[in-house]
Amino acid sequence: MDNIIFIGMPAAGKSTIGVVAAKRLGYSFLDVDLLIQEKEKKLLHEIIEERGTEGFLEVEDRINAQVEAEHCIISPGGSVVYCKNAMEHYKRIGKVVYLQVSYETIKDRIGDPHERGVALRDGQTLRELYEERRVLFEKYADITICEDGLTLEETIGKVLNVLEK
Ligand SMILES: Nc1ncnc2c1ncn2[C@@H]1O[C@H](COP(=O)(O)OP(=O)(O)OP(=O)(O)O)[C@@H](O)[C@H]1O
Ligand SMILES: O=C(O)C1=C[C@@H](O)[C@@H](O)[C@H](O)C1
Ligand SMILES: [Mg+2]
């Protein structure tokens, strides 16, 4: 199946770039964070508050692993790389594209990770989370696109260039 799945840190641009790339390339688009909210009838931060980070990851794994799509750009949340079933499913149904951004840029974009609903474990810093996830992004990526030093428009151009090949 010819899907494209974006992975990367929260605020890497999976949703922002995903929808623009889908329009430009004639793909459909699925933002899995919105699908989770729709299926659970709750906002993401409400799920995290009610079930904790581990509980949220269980929901995220289940819903991502059930995604059925064709010729679709799929933008899951940044924490999907902790979800083994989901990632094995995505590796089967498409190409996994890692949007790579430096820690400094992510920190600037996110500000307070708690306010953005980042799935941090108790006491974990954003830096620790970045290092932990980096290994997983690299493990699952079929293609890596580095955003450093690029504006949003330049990043979109680079992503389109790579995907059009
Ligand atoms: N060069 C860039 N590439 C991508 N996004 C950028 C860039 N510069 C600024 N941004 C901004 O960073 C934000 C990215 O947010 P977005 O919600 O798309 O991230 P995400 O990867 O979907 O995060 P999440 O994992 O939380 O779903 C947007 O506000 C976007 O405008
Ligand atoms: O990267 C994360 O930890 C998250 C990103 C969001 O998209 C949501 O999926 C959720 O708030 C967790
Ligand atoms: Mg998103």
mmCIF file of C-alpha atoms and ligand atoms in Angstrom:
data_model
loop_
_atom_site.group_PDB
_atom_site.id
_atom_site.type_symbol
_atom_site.label_atom_id
_atom_site.label_comp_id
_atom_site.label_asym_id
_atom_site.label_seq_id
_atom_site.Cartn_x
_atom_site.Cartn_y
_atom_site.Cartn_z
ATOM 1 C CA MET A 1 0.000 0.000 0.000
ATOM 2 C CA ASP A 2 1.388 3.363 -0.974
ATOM 3 C CA ASN A 3 0.868 5.333 2.230
ATOM 4 C CA ILE A 4 3.330 7.814 3.703
ATOM 5 C CA ILE A 5 3.617 7.979 7.473
ATOM 6 C CA PHE A 6 5.331 10.916 9.166
ATOM 7 C CA ILE A 7 7.127 10.375 12.452
ATOM 8 C CA GLY A 8 9.139 12.851 14.518
ATOM 9 C CA MET A 9 9.133 14.872 17.698
ATOM 10 C CA PRO A 10 6.048 16.839 18.763
ATOM 11 C CA ALA A 11 6.078 20.115 16.797
ATOM 12 C CA ALA A 12 8.306 18.622 14.073
ATOM 13 C CA GLY A 13 5.504 19.490 11.643
ATOM 14 C CA LYS A 14 3.926 16.097 10.908
ATOM 15 C CA SER A 15 0.423 17.600 10.876
ATOM 16 C CA THR A 16 1.265 20.967 9.312
ATOM 17 C CA ILE A 17 3.426 19.520 6.544
ATOM 18 C CA GLY A 18 1.279 16.404 6.127
ATOM 19 C CA VAL A 19 -1.854 18.241 5.077
ATOM 20 C CA VAL A 20 -0.016 20.526 2.641
ATOM 21 C CA ALA A 21 1.946 17.639 1.116
ATOM 22 C CA ALA A 22 -1.260 15.597 0.708
ATOM 23 C CA LYS A 23 -2.899 18.424 -1.178
ATOM 24 C CA ARG A 24 0.114 18.984 -3.399
ATOM 25 C CA LEU A 25 0.675 15.289 -4.161
ATOM 26 C CA GLY A 26 -2.988 14.284 -4.497
ATOM 27 C CA TYR A 27 -3.023 12.000 -1.453
ATOM 28 C CA SER A 28 -5.690 11.886 1.213
ATOM 29 C CA PHE A 29 -4.670 12.916 4.716
ATOM 30 C CA LEU A 30 -5.222 11.471 8.160
ATOM 31 C CA ASP A 31 -4.267 13.171 11.415
ATOM 32 C CA VAL A 32 -4.378 10.315 13.910
ATOM 33 C CA ASP A 33 -4.483 12.640 16.953
ATOM 34 C CA LEU A 34 -7.859 13.859 15.663
ATOM 35 C CA LEU A 35 -9.000 10.288 15.003
ATOM 36 C CA ILE A 36 -8.109 9.357 18.607
ATOM 37 C CA GLN A 37 -10.138 12.301 19.915
ATOM 38 C CA GLU A 38 -13.079 11.331 17.730
ATOM 39 C CA LYS A 39 -13.006 7.650 18.688
ATOM 40 C CA GLU A 40 -12.479 8.260 22.411
ATOM 41 C CA LYS A 41 -14.834 11.280 22.444
ATOM 42 C CA LYS A 42 -12.261 13.124 24.552
ATOM 43 C CA LEU A 43 -9.495 15.619 24.003
ATOM 44 C CA LEU A 44 -5.952 14.211 24.057
ATOM 45 C CA HIS A 45 -5.072 15.992 27.278
ATOM 46 C CA GLU A 46 -8.205 14.601 28.918
ATOM 47 C CA ILE A 47 -7.173 11.060 27.972
ATOM 48 C CA ILE A 48 -3.670 11.703 29.371
ATOM 49 C CA GLU A 49 -5.127 13.194 32.589
ATOM 50 C CA GLU A 50 -7.538 10.306 33.071
ATOM 51 C CA ARG A 51 -5.327 7.363 32.094
ATOM 52 C CA GLY A 52 -1.803 8.692 32.575
ATOM 53 C CA THR A 53 0.935 8.528 29.945
ATOM 54 C CA GLU A 54 0.998 4.718 29.819
ATOM 55 C CA GLY A 55 -2.785 4.568 29.424
ATOM 56 C CA PHE A 56 -2.664 7.127 26.630
ATOM 57 C CA LEU A 57 0.014 5.100 24.836
ATOM 58 C CA GLU A 58 -2.223 2.008 24.964
ATOM 59 C CA VAL A 59 -5.042 3.945 23.300
ATOM 60 C CA GLU A 60 -2.609 5.423 20.765
ATOM 61 C CA ASP A 61 -1.186 1.977 19.938
ATOM 62 C CA ARG A 62 -4.622 0.417 19.453
ATOM 63 C CA ILE A 63 -6.039 3.175 17.259
ATOM 64 C CA ASN A 64 -2.932 3.618 15.098
ATOM 65 C CA ALA A 65 -2.609 -0.147 14.620
ATOM 66 C CA GLN A 66 -6.183 -0.247 13.263
ATOM 67 C CA VAL A 67 -5.735 2.516 10.690
ATOM 68 C CA GLU A 68 -6.834 1.389 7.248
ATOM 69 C CA ALA A 69 -5.643 3.684 4.496
ATOM 70 C CA GLU A 70 -4.686 3.760 0.845
ATOM 71 C CA HIS A 71 -2.725 6.499 -0.952
ATOM 72 C CA CYS A 72 -2.823 8.508 2.254
ATOM 73 C CA ILE A 73 -0.421 10.714 4.187
ATOM 74 C CA ILE A 74 -0.755 9.712 7.822
ATOM 75 C CA SER A 75 0.383 11.994 10.653
ATOM 76 C CA PRO A 76 0.313 10.268 14.033
ATOM 77 C CA GLY A 77 1.282 11.989 17.300
ATOM 78 C CA GLY A 78 4.957 12.183 18.229
ATOM 79 C CA SER A 79 4.642 9.432 20.839
ATOM 80 C CA VAL A 80 3.563 6.776 18.309
ATOM 81 C CA VAL A 81 7.127 5.439 18.161
ATOM 82 C CA TYR A 82 6.566 3.923 21.621
ATOM 83 C CA CYS A 83 3.673 1.907 20.156
ATOM 84 C CA LYS A 84 5.057 -1.385 18.846
ATOM 85 C CA ASN A 85 1.891 -2.711 17.160
ATOM 86 C CA ALA A 86 1.238 0.636 15.515
ATOM 87 C CA MET A 87 4.766 0.954 14.144
ATOM 88 C CA GLU A 88 4.811 -2.612 12.817
ATOM 89 C CA HIS A 89 1.487 -1.878 11.111
ATOM 90 C CA TYR A 90 2.834 1.344 9.560
ATOM 91 C CA LYS A 91 5.963 -0.401 8.305
ATOM 92 C CA ARG A 92 3.652 -2.853 6.517
ATOM 93 C CA ILE A 93 1.290 -0.319 4.934
ATOM 94 C CA GLY A 94 3.639 2.423 3.790
ATOM 95 C CA LYS A 95 6.899 4.354 3.857
ATOM 96 C CA VAL A 96 7.867 5.857 7.195
ATOM 97 C CA VAL A 97 9.331 9.358 6.860
ATOM 98 C CA TYR A 98 11.184 10.833 9.837
ATOM 99 C CA LEU A 99 11.067 14.632 10.137
ATOM 100 C CA GLN A 100 14.295 15.282 11.992
ATOM 101 C CA VAL A 101 14.750 18.500 13.984
ATOM 102 C CA SER A 102 17.417 19.558 16.503
ATOM 103 C CA TYR A 103 16.597 19.569 20.209
ATOM 104 C CA GLU A 104 17.074 23.359 20.390
ATOM 105 C CA THR A 105 14.519 23.989 17.631
ATOM 106 C CA ILE A 106 11.994 21.618 19.189
ATOM 107 C CA LYS A 107 12.416 23.250 22.594
ATOM 108 C CA ASP A 108 11.798 26.693 21.056
ATOM 109 C CA ARG A 109 8.694 25.482 19.198
ATOM 110 C CA ILE A 110 7.179 23.572 22.118
ATOM 111 C CA GLY A 111 7.814 25.920 25.035
ATOM 112 C CA ASP A 112 6.280 24.107 28.029
ATOM 113 C CA PRO A 113 5.941 20.406 27.084
ATOM 114 C CA HIS A 114 3.335 19.837 29.819
ATOM 115 C CA GLU A 115 1.105 22.510 28.354
ATOM 116 C CA ARG A 116 1.323 20.910 24.890
ATOM 117 C CA GLY A 117 0.380 17.494 26.279
ATOM 118 C CA VAL A 118 3.673 15.810 25.449
ATOM 119 C CA ALA A 119 3.680 12.236 26.783
ATOM 120 C CA LEU A 120 6.464 12.705 29.344
ATOM 121 C CA ARG A 121 7.029 10.078 32.015
ATOM 122 C CA ASP A 122 7.173 11.268 35.644
ATOM 123 C CA GLY A 123 10.245 13.451 36.147
ATOM 124 C CA GLN A 124 11.432 13.053 32.529
ATOM 125 C CA THR A 125 12.885 16.169 30.906
ATOM 126 C CA LEU A 126 12.273 17.179 27.305
ATOM 127 C CA ARG A 127 15.968 16.557 26.592
ATOM 128 C CA GLU A 128 15.734 12.997 27.962
ATOM 129 C CA LEU A 129 12.590 12.390 25.938
ATOM 130 C CA TYR A 130 14.317 13.712 22.804
ATOM 131 C CA GLU A 131 17.284 11.335 23.250
ATOM 132 C CA GLU A 132 15.024 8.376 24.034
ATOM 133 C CA ARG A 133 12.818 8.906 20.995
ATOM 134 C CA ARG A 134 15.660 9.718 18.599
ATOM 135 C CA VAL A 135 16.820 6.107 18.711
ATOM 136 C CA LEU A 136 13.285 4.893 17.901
ATOM 137 C CA PHE A 137 12.772 7.385 15.052
ATOM 138 C CA GLU A 138 16.038 6.221 13.496
ATOM 139 C CA LYS A 139 15.059 2.567 13.955
ATOM 140 C CA TYR A 140 11.732 2.916 12.151
ATOM 141 C CA ALA A 141 12.586 5.484 9.450
ATOM 142 C CA ASP A 142 12.684 4.459 5.785
ATOM 143 C CA ILE A 143 13.537 8.056 4.834
ATOM 144 C CA THR A 144 14.922 10.868 7.023
ATOM 145 C CA ILE A 145 14.419 14.548 6.197
ATOM 146 C CA CYS A 146 16.381 17.117 8.211
ATOM 147 C CA GLU A 147 14.658 20.469 8.826
ATOM 148 C CA ASP A 148 17.504 22.306 10.519
ATOM 149 C CA GLY A 149 17.984 25.886 9.337
ATOM 150 C CA LEU A 150 14.902 25.734 7.081
ATOM 151 C CA THR A 151 11.725 27.804 7.240
ATOM 152 C CA LEU A 152 8.384 26.011 7.155
ATOM 153 C CA GLU A 153 8.021 26.757 3.428
ATOM 154 C CA GLU A 154 11.546 25.470 2.720
ATOM 155 C CA THR A 155 10.859 22.314 4.705
ATOM 156 C CA ILE A 156 7.656 21.690 2.752
ATOM 157 C CA GLY A 157 9.629 22.146 -0.490
ATOM 158 C CA LYS A 158 12.255 19.645 0.665
ATOM 159 C CA VAL A 159 9.636 17.095 1.719
ATOM 160 C CA LEU A 160 7.833 17.412 -1.643
ATOM 161 C CA ASN A 161 11.120 16.980 -3.495
ATOM 162 C CA VAL A 162 11.906 13.792 -1.639
ATOM 163 C CA LEU A 163 8.396 12.349 -1.927
ATOM 164 C CA GLU A 164 8.065 13.159 -5.634
ATOM 165 C CA LYS A 165 11.169 11.076 -6.442
HETATM 166 N N1 LIG B 1 10.679 24.481 9.389
HETATM 167 C C1 LIG B 1 9.531 24.085 9.972
HETATM 168 N N2 LIG B 1 9.041 22.862 9.693
HETATM 169 C C2 LIG B 1 7.919 22.423 10.297
HETATM 170 N N3 LIG B 1 7.175 23.150 11.184
HETATM 171 C C3 LIG B 1 7.613 24.389 11.468
HETATM 172 C C4 LIG B 1 8.795 24.903 10.880
HETATM 173 N N4 LIG B 1 8.982 26.143 11.365
HETATM 174 C C5 LIG B 1 7.969 26.382 12.198
HETATM 175 N N5 LIG B 1 7.123 25.346 12.278
HETATM 176 C C6 LIG B 1 5.920 25.302 13.110
HETATM 177 O O1 LIG B 1 6.015 24.205 14.025
HETATM 178 C C7 LIG B 1 4.707 23.722 14.322
HETATM 179 C C8 LIG B 1 4.616 22.248 14.015
HETATM 180 O O2 LIG B 1 3.438 21.752 14.634
HETATM 181 P P1 LIG B 1 2.651 20.454 14.206
HETATM 182 O O3 LIG B 1 1.403 20.420 15.038
HETATM 183 O O4 LIG B 1 2.531 20.368 12.730
HETATM 184 O O5 LIG B 1 3.659 19.323 14.706
HETATM 185 P P2 LIG B 1 3.427 17.760 14.832
HETATM 186 O O6 LIG B 1 4.700 17.140 14.369
HETATM 187 O O7 LIG B 1 2.178 17.378 14.146
HETATM 188 O O8 LIG B 1 3.308 17.548 16.417
HETATM 189 P P3 LIG B 1 2.500 16.452 17.288
HETATM 190 O O9 LIG B 1 3.445 15.271 17.479
HETATM 191 O O10 LIG B 1 2.243 17.135 18.585
HETATM 192 O O11 LIG B 1 1.255 16.084 16.541
HETATM 193 C C9 LIG B 1 3.723 24.534 13.482
HETATM 194 O O12 LIG B 1 3.212 25.584 14.269
HETATM 195 C C10 LIG B 1 4.615 25.054 12.355
HETATM 196 O O13 LIG B 1 4.136 26.248 11.793
HETATM 197 O O1 LIG B 2 4.661 13.534 21.280
HETATM 198 C C1 LIG B 2 3.826 13.347 22.193
HETATM 199 O O2 LIG B 2 4.165 12.928 23.308
HETATM 200 C C2 LIG B 2 2.402 13.657 21.914
HETATM 201 C C3 LIG B 2 2.089 14.364 20.803
HETATM 202 C C4 LIG B 2 0.703 14.759 20.466
HETATM 203 O O3 LIG B 2 0.561 14.805 19.072
HETATM 204 C C5 LIG B 2 -0.307 13.826 21.074
HETATM 205 O O4 LIG B 2 -0.341 12.601 20.401
HETATM 206 C C6 LIG B 2 -0.065 13.628 22.530
HETATM 207 O O5 LIG B 2 -0.340 14.848 23.150
HETATM 208 C C7 LIG B 2 1.372 13.139 22.828
HETATM 209 MG MG MG B 3 0.378 16.430 14.805
#
